[in-house]
Amino acid sequence: MENKWNQEYSHNETEAHNINDEFYKKQETKRKNRELKKENNKLAHLLLLYNLIMIGVMIGLFAVLGFGLALSGKGDIDKTFDYLENSGWSYLLSCVLGVLIVRTNYKKFYGIKSIRHENKKITPKIFLAALSFSVATQLIFIFVGNIIENLLNVVQLSAVGSTKQATMVSTTITMFLYVSIIGPIVEELFFRGLVLRVFEARGKIFAVIASSLLFAVFHGNLVQGIFAFSIGLVFAYVTLEYSIKWSIVLHIFNNLILSDVIGILEKYIDSSIVNIVYLLFLIVCTVAAIIIAICRRREIYYNLREEQEDTKIRHPYRNLFSSSWVIIYIIILIVVAIGSLQTL
């Protein structure tokens, strides 16, 4: 009888311990989710702040310049404003402030590695493969952009204007510096140096997808956002596997060669010839990227899965997209993207 009582007591005690363990696990999960949401909201704050700085600096320059011209009564305000709109001064100033934001905030996030952290050494062969993937996204941009434009036309809307504005060739030296060099560096510091590194602690696949999605939303442009997401995947993978310096090189190549240089060549060479050569280049790189993806699919997959068990969290996407300021950040820039559409 006593043995039976001892067995029942032991069973009840074990069950009580299991219940307590389960309770503490749930509490620990809730605590960790709250901490991660705070981290998500901090990132959203910083990204919104950068967007607001870019808008605020431009409005400030317009206001100061307009006020000065009004007081002096000299100069053509319309021409001056057109120049300021096409120049990169406001963007360059915003980039300086953006770098300060990254510099003063990235060390505040726990577990974040140095922005200059370098993992594997990149070889010329691997770099050319990464370049092929980044160039292939241009073809995706053209193809998907046409599909989206046709769908928008059905409801009497168009994204042609906003797409042209996002891909227009620089007409001033300051805009050239921003679009081709300074802008890519600052964007990489934000999204691959800060956002990606923070998300890396939650798993590489999540980090690559989530950082690329926030990068896409950041542009506030429907068609450009799809392009930014696809090329962001390439930049994020290169950063995690090799170094941010190579994602910066790829980003500069994309903006400098595939945007401004192509546009400049069209001024001196028959545009139809330039477009044919450009399209052939995109097709060759896309075919190469597809072949590499098929042949190296296992290597790419295992590189992304190569992480410590303690870095994994449950439902990271749910945690991210249930964070209040992340939702606000996404909604604001989606509204901006929709607002940039034109009616037919």
Short mmCIF file of C-alpha atoms in Angstrom, two decimals:
data_model
loop_
_atom_site.label_atom_id
_atom_site.label_comp_id
_atom_site.label_asym_id
_atom_site.label_seq_id
_atom_site.Cartn_x
_atom_site.Cartn_y
_atom_site.Cartn_z
CA MET A 1 0.00 0.00 0.00
CA GLU A 2 2.82 2.35 0.92
CA ASN A 3 4.64 1.61 -2.36
CA LYS A 4 1.48 2.41 -4.28
CA TRP A 5 1.11 5.72 -2.42
CA ASN A 6 4.77 6.56 -3.11
CA GLN A 7 4.29 5.82 -6.82
CA GLU A 8 1.22 8.04 -7.00
CA TYR A 9 3.05 10.83 -5.12
CA SER A 10 6.04 10.53 -7.43
CA HIS A 11 3.76 10.61 -10.48
CA ASN A 12 1.91 13.71 -9.21
CA GLU A 13 5.18 15.43 -8.38
CA THR A 14 6.55 14.74 -11.87
CA GLU A 15 3.33 16.01 -13.44
CA ALA A 16 3.51 19.17 -11.31
CA HIS A 17 7.12 19.74 -12.42
CA ASN A 18 6.08 19.29 -16.06
CA ILE A 19 3.26 21.81 -15.64
CA ASN A 20 5.65 24.28 -14.02
CA ASP A 21 8.22 23.76 -16.77
CA GLU A 22 5.56 24.32 -19.42
CA PHE A 23 4.36 27.45 -17.63
CA TYR A 24 7.88 28.90 -17.39
CA LYS A 25 8.57 28.06 -21.03
CA LYS A 26 5.44 29.95 -22.09
CA GLN A 27 6.41 32.91 -19.91
CA GLU A 28 9.95 32.88 -21.34
CA THR A 29 8.54 32.74 -24.89
CA LYS A 30 6.28 35.71 -24.17
CA ARG A 31 9.16 37.65 -22.64
CA LYS A 32 11.40 36.95 -25.63
CA ASN A 33 8.65 37.93 -28.07
CA ARG A 34 8.18 41.23 -26.23
CA GLU A 35 11.92 41.93 -26.43
CA LEU A 36 12.01 41.10 -30.14
CA LYS A 37 9.02 43.35 -30.80
CA LYS A 38 10.80 46.20 -29.02
CA GLU A 39 13.77 45.55 -31.28
CA ASN A 40 11.52 45.50 -34.36
CA ASN A 41 9.93 48.79 -33.33
CA LYS A 42 13.35 50.40 -32.80
CA LEU A 43 14.36 49.44 -36.33
CA ALA A 44 11.07 50.77 -37.71
CA HIS A 45 11.65 54.03 -35.81
CA LEU A 46 15.08 54.42 -37.39
CA LEU A 47 13.83 53.68 -40.91
CA LEU A 48 10.91 56.09 -40.52
CA LEU A 49 13.31 58.67 -39.13
CA TYR A 50 15.54 58.34 -42.19
CA ASN A 51 12.54 58.72 -44.51
CA LEU A 52 11.39 61.79 -42.58
CA ILE A 53 14.90 63.27 -42.68
CA MET A 54 14.99 62.93 -46.48
CA ILE A 55 11.59 64.62 -46.79
CA GLY A 56 12.37 67.24 -44.14
CA VAL A 57 15.72 68.22 -45.64
CA MET A 58 14.17 68.68 -49.08
CA ILE A 59 11.27 70.74 -47.72
CA GLY A 60 13.71 72.76 -45.61
CA LEU A 61 15.90 73.57 -48.61
CA PHE A 62 12.85 74.52 -50.68
CA ALA A 63 11.58 76.76 -47.87
CA VAL A 64 14.92 78.48 -47.21
CA LEU A 65 15.65 78.97 -50.91
CA GLY A 66 12.15 80.20 -51.67
CA PHE A 67 12.17 82.60 -48.72
CA GLY A 68 15.59 83.96 -49.74
CA LEU A 69 14.53 84.53 -53.35
CA ALA A 70 11.28 86.15 -52.25
CA LEU A 71 13.14 88.60 -50.01
CA SER A 72 15.78 89.45 -52.61
CA GLY A 73 13.34 89.65 -55.49
CA LYS A 74 16.04 88.24 -57.73
CA GLY A 75 16.19 85.03 -59.68
CA ASP A 76 13.55 82.72 -61.16
CA ILE A 77 11.97 80.72 -58.33
CA ASP A 78 10.54 78.07 -60.67
CA LYS A 79 13.90 77.42 -62.37
CA THR A 80 15.67 77.37 -59.02
CA PHE A 81 13.20 74.86 -57.63
CA ASP A 82 13.54 72.69 -60.75
CA TYR A 83 17.29 72.62 -60.26
CA LEU A 84 16.95 71.77 -56.57
CA GLU A 85 14.52 68.96 -57.41
CA ASN A 86 16.95 67.45 -59.93
CA SER A 87 20.04 68.00 -57.80
CA GLY A 88 21.20 65.63 -55.12
CA TRP A 89 22.03 68.15 -52.40
CA SER A 90 19.09 67.27 -50.19
CA TYR A 91 19.75 63.53 -50.61
CA LEU A 92 23.46 63.90 -49.89
CA LEU A 93 22.74 65.85 -46.72
CA SER A 94 20.19 63.21 -45.73
CA CYS A 95 22.83 60.50 -46.30
CA VAL A 96 25.21 62.24 -43.89
CA LEU A 97 22.50 62.28 -41.23
CA GLY A 98 21.60 58.67 -42.10
CA VAL A 99 25.18 57.51 -41.50
CA LEU A 100 25.11 59.26 -38.11
CA ILE A 101 21.88 57.40 -37.25
CA VAL A 102 23.46 54.02 -38.09
CA ARG A 103 26.69 54.87 -36.28
CA THR A 104 24.94 55.93 -33.07
CA ASN A 105 22.39 53.10 -33.00
CA TYR A 106 23.80 49.84 -34.35
CA LYS A 107 25.78 49.01 -31.19
CA LYS A 108 22.62 49.33 -29.08
CA PHE A 109 21.16 46.13 -30.51
CA TYR A 110 22.20 43.03 -28.59
CA GLY A 111 24.14 40.32 -30.37
CA ILE A 112 24.81 42.46 -33.42
CA LYS A 113 28.10 41.88 -35.20
CA SER A 114 30.35 44.62 -36.50
CA ILE A 115 29.18 46.14 -39.78
CA ARG A 116 32.63 45.36 -41.17
CA HIS A 117 32.35 41.69 -40.18
CA GLU A 118 33.75 39.43 -42.91
CA ASN A 119 32.86 35.76 -43.10
CA LYS A 120 34.26 33.87 -46.10
CA LYS A 121 36.70 35.17 -48.68
CA ILE A 122 35.03 35.84 -52.00
CA THR A 123 36.65 34.55 -55.19
CA PRO A 124 36.35 36.16 -58.66
CA LYS A 125 34.15 33.23 -59.73
CA ILE A 126 31.75 33.71 -56.82
CA PHE A 127 31.68 37.48 -57.34
CA LEU A 128 30.73 37.01 -61.01
CA ALA A 129 28.00 34.61 -59.91
CA ALA A 130 26.65 37.18 -57.44
CA LEU A 131 26.87 39.83 -60.15
CA SER A 132 24.83 37.60 -62.49
CA PHE A 133 22.11 37.26 -59.86
CA SER A 134 21.97 41.00 -59.21
CA VAL A 135 21.82 41.79 -62.94
CA ALA A 136 19.11 39.14 -63.43
CA THR A 137 16.84 41.10 -61.10
CA GLN A 138 16.81 43.88 -63.73
CA LEU A 139 15.07 41.52 -66.14
CA ILE A 140 12.61 40.57 -63.38
CA PHE A 141 12.02 44.30 -62.87
CA ILE A 142 11.17 44.81 -66.56
CA PHE A 143 8.98 41.69 -66.81
CA VAL A 144 7.07 42.16 -63.53
CA GLY A 145 6.81 45.91 -64.11
CA ASN A 146 4.98 45.32 -67.40
CA ILE A 147 2.59 42.87 -65.74
CA ILE A 148 1.81 45.32 -62.92
CA GLU A 149 1.32 48.17 -65.37
CA ASN A 150 -1.17 46.11 -67.41
CA LEU A 151 -3.07 45.17 -64.25
CA LEU A 152 -3.19 48.80 -63.10
CA ASN A 153 -4.42 49.90 -66.52
CA VAL A 154 -7.48 47.70 -66.04
CA VAL A 155 -8.56 49.98 -63.17
CA GLN A 156 -7.47 53.13 -65.04
CA LEU A 157 -4.22 53.60 -63.12
CA SER A 158 -0.59 53.74 -64.20
CA ALA A 159 2.82 53.44 -62.52
CA VAL A 160 4.79 54.66 -65.54
CA GLY A 161 5.44 58.11 -64.07
CA SER A 162 6.72 56.87 -60.70
CA THR A 163 8.80 54.15 -62.39
CA LYS A 164 10.43 56.67 -64.76
CA GLN A 165 11.17 58.99 -61.86
CA ALA A 166 12.81 56.15 -59.94
CA THR A 167 14.94 55.07 -62.94
CA MET A 168 15.72 58.44 -64.53
CA VAL A 169 19.32 59.24 -65.45
CA SER A 170 21.10 61.76 -63.22
CA THR A 171 21.26 65.24 -64.75
CA THR A 172 23.54 66.87 -62.17
CA ILE A 173 26.83 65.87 -60.56
CA THR A 174 25.32 65.88 -57.07
CA MET A 175 22.46 63.59 -58.13
CA PHE A 176 24.99 61.32 -59.87
CA LEU A 177 27.02 61.11 -56.64
CA TYR A 178 23.90 60.27 -54.65
CA VAL A 179 22.32 57.73 -57.01
CA SER A 180 25.50 55.95 -58.09
CA ILE A 181 27.78 56.02 -55.03
CA ILE A 182 26.69 57.64 -51.77
CA GLY A 183 23.07 56.42 -51.82
CA PRO A 184 24.00 52.74 -52.31
CA ILE A 185 26.58 52.92 -49.51
CA VAL A 186 24.12 54.43 -47.01
CA GLU A 187 21.31 52.04 -47.99
CA GLU A 188 23.64 49.09 -47.51
CA LEU A 189 24.70 50.40 -44.09
CA PHE A 190 21.04 50.65 -43.08
CA PHE A 191 19.61 47.45 -44.51
CA ARG A 192 22.55 45.03 -44.66
CA GLY A 193 24.72 46.62 -41.98
CA LEU A 194 21.98 47.22 -39.41
CA VAL A 195 18.63 45.55 -40.20
CA LEU A 196 20.11 42.31 -41.60
CA ARG A 197 22.60 41.95 -38.74
CA VAL A 198 19.88 42.42 -36.13
CA PHE A 199 17.64 39.85 -37.83
CA GLU A 200 20.54 37.41 -38.30
CA ALA A 201 20.19 36.34 -34.65
CA ARG A 202 16.74 34.95 -35.55
CA GLY A 203 17.91 32.79 -38.46
CA LYS A 204 19.59 33.50 -41.78
CA ILE A 205 16.60 32.76 -44.02
CA PHE A 206 14.37 35.05 -41.98
CA ALA A 207 17.08 37.74 -41.97
CA VAL A 208 17.46 37.65 -45.76
CA ILE A 209 13.71 37.75 -46.49
CA ALA A 210 12.65 40.21 -43.78
CA SER A 211 15.46 42.73 -44.42
CA SER A 212 14.75 42.60 -48.17
CA LEU A 213 11.05 43.18 -47.57
CA LEU A 214 11.72 46.26 -45.41
CA PHE A 215 14.17 47.42 -48.09
CA ALA A 216 11.43 47.09 -50.72
CA VAL A 217 8.90 49.00 -48.63
CA PHE A 218 11.48 51.73 -47.94
CA HIS A 219 11.39 52.85 -51.61
CA GLY A 220 7.70 53.80 -51.45
CA ASN A 221 7.27 52.75 -55.08
CA LEU A 222 5.19 49.77 -56.19
CA VAL A 223 7.24 48.53 -59.15
CA GLN A 224 10.63 49.60 -57.79
CA GLY A 225 9.74 47.87 -54.51
CA ILE A 226 9.48 44.48 -56.26
CA PHE A 227 12.88 45.06 -57.86
CA ALA A 228 14.34 46.19 -54.51
CA PHE A 229 13.04 43.04 -52.80
CA SER A 230 14.56 40.69 -55.39
CA ILE A 231 17.94 42.41 -55.51
CA GLY A 232 17.85 42.80 -51.71
CA LEU A 233 17.82 39.00 -51.43
CA VAL A 234 21.10 38.89 -53.39
CA PHE A 235 22.72 41.68 -51.37
CA ALA A 236 21.65 40.09 -48.07
CA TYR A 237 23.00 36.65 -48.99
CA VAL A 238 26.32 38.13 -50.13
CA THR A 239 26.60 40.13 -46.89
CA LEU A 240 25.92 37.12 -44.66
CA GLU A 241 28.19 34.74 -46.52
CA TYR A 242 31.00 37.14 -47.38
CA SER A 243 30.97 40.82 -46.41
CA ILE A 244 28.92 44.00 -46.67
CA LYS A 245 31.67 45.57 -48.76
CA TRP A 246 30.74 43.22 -51.61
CA SER A 247 27.05 44.05 -51.37
CA ILE A 248 28.07 47.72 -51.55
CA VAL A 249 30.12 46.99 -54.70
CA LEU A 250 27.16 45.16 -56.28
CA HIS A 251 24.77 47.96 -55.32
CA ILE A 252 27.06 50.62 -56.81
CA PHE A 253 27.47 48.53 -59.98
CA ASN A 254 23.70 48.25 -60.30
CA ASN A 255 23.06 51.99 -59.90
CA LEU A 256 26.16 53.25 -61.69
CA ILE A 257 26.51 50.93 -64.68
CA LEU A 258 22.97 49.64 -65.21
CA SER A 259 21.33 53.02 -64.68
CA ASP A 260 23.42 56.13 -65.19
CA VAL A 261 26.09 54.80 -67.57
CA ILE A 262 23.47 53.13 -69.80
CA GLY A 263 21.52 56.40 -69.85
CA ILE A 264 24.62 58.41 -70.72
CA LEU A 265 25.54 56.00 -73.55
CA GLU A 266 22.12 56.54 -75.12
CA LYS A 267 23.04 60.21 -75.61
CA TYR A 268 26.06 59.34 -77.76
CA ILE A 269 25.09 56.01 -79.35
CA ASP A 270 21.90 55.01 -81.13
CA SER A 271 19.50 54.15 -78.28
CA SER A 272 18.16 51.08 -80.15
CA ILE A 273 21.70 49.61 -80.28
CA VAL A 274 22.29 50.36 -76.60
CA ASN A 275 18.95 48.79 -75.66
CA ILE A 276 19.63 45.63 -77.69
CA VAL A 277 23.11 45.17 -76.16
CA TYR A 278 21.68 45.91 -72.69
CA LEU A 279 18.87 43.38 -73.14
CA LEU A 280 21.29 40.70 -74.38
CA PHE A 281 23.50 41.36 -71.36
CA LEU A 282 20.49 40.94 -69.05
CA ILE A 283 19.46 37.70 -70.76
CA VAL A 284 22.98 36.21 -70.57
CA CYS A 285 23.27 37.08 -66.86
CA THR A 286 19.78 35.73 -66.14
CA VAL A 287 20.54 32.40 -67.89
CA ALA A 288 23.82 32.20 -65.99
CA ALA A 289 22.04 32.93 -62.70
CA ILE A 290 19.45 30.20 -63.37
CA ILE A 291 22.16 27.64 -64.18
CA ILE A 292 24.15 28.59 -61.06
CA ALA A 293 21.00 28.43 -58.90
CA ILE A 294 20.19 24.93 -60.17
CA CYS A 295 23.76 23.63 -59.87
CA ARG A 296 24.47 25.25 -56.48
CA ARG A 297 20.99 24.98 -54.94
CA ARG A 298 22.11 22.58 -52.20
CA GLU A 299 25.12 24.73 -51.28
CA ILE A 300 22.98 27.89 -51.13
CA TYR A 301 20.32 26.12 -49.05
CA TYR A 302 22.80 24.69 -46.53
CA ASN A 303 24.59 28.03 -46.24
CA LEU A 304 21.30 29.63 -45.23
CA ARG A 305 20.41 26.75 -42.88
CA GLU A 306 23.85 26.80 -41.28
CA GLU A 307 22.95 28.39 -37.96
CA GLN A 308 23.01 27.58 -34.26
CA GLU A 309 19.89 26.11 -32.72
CA ASP A 310 19.75 28.83 -30.08
CA THR A 311 19.39 31.51 -32.78
CA LYS A 312 16.05 30.12 -33.89
CA ILE A 313 12.82 31.60 -32.58
CA ARG A 314 9.27 30.46 -33.11
CA HIS A 315 7.16 32.35 -35.62
CA PRO A 316 9.67 35.16 -36.43
CA TYR A 317 7.48 36.55 -39.24
CA ARG A 318 4.43 36.73 -37.00
CA ASN A 319 6.54 38.48 -34.38
CA LEU A 320 7.83 41.02 -36.91
CA PHE A 321 4.53 41.84 -38.59
CA SER A 322 2.63 42.12 -35.33
CA SER A 323 5.00 44.84 -34.10
CA SER A 324 3.10 48.13 -34.01
CA TRP A 325 5.71 50.43 -35.53
CA VAL A 326 6.62 47.94 -38.24
CA ILE A 327 2.95 47.92 -39.25
CA ILE A 328 2.88 51.74 -39.21
CA TYR A 329 6.09 51.90 -41.27
CA ILE A 330 4.68 49.51 -43.89
CA ILE A 331 1.27 51.22 -44.08
CA ILE A 332 2.76 54.72 -44.47
CA LEU A 333 5.05 53.72 -47.34
CA ILE A 334 2.36 51.63 -49.06
CA VAL A 335 0.13 54.72 -48.98
CA VAL A 336 3.03 56.72 -50.48
CA ALA A 337 3.42 54.07 -53.23
CA ILE A 338 -0.30 54.12 -54.03
CA GLY A 339 -0.31 57.92 -53.96
CA SER A 340 2.43 58.01 -56.61
CA LEU A 341 0.20 56.21 -59.14
CA GLN A 342 -1.39 58.27 -61.91
CA THR A 343 -4.86 58.03 -63.40
CA LEU A 344 -5.28 57.35 -67.11
#
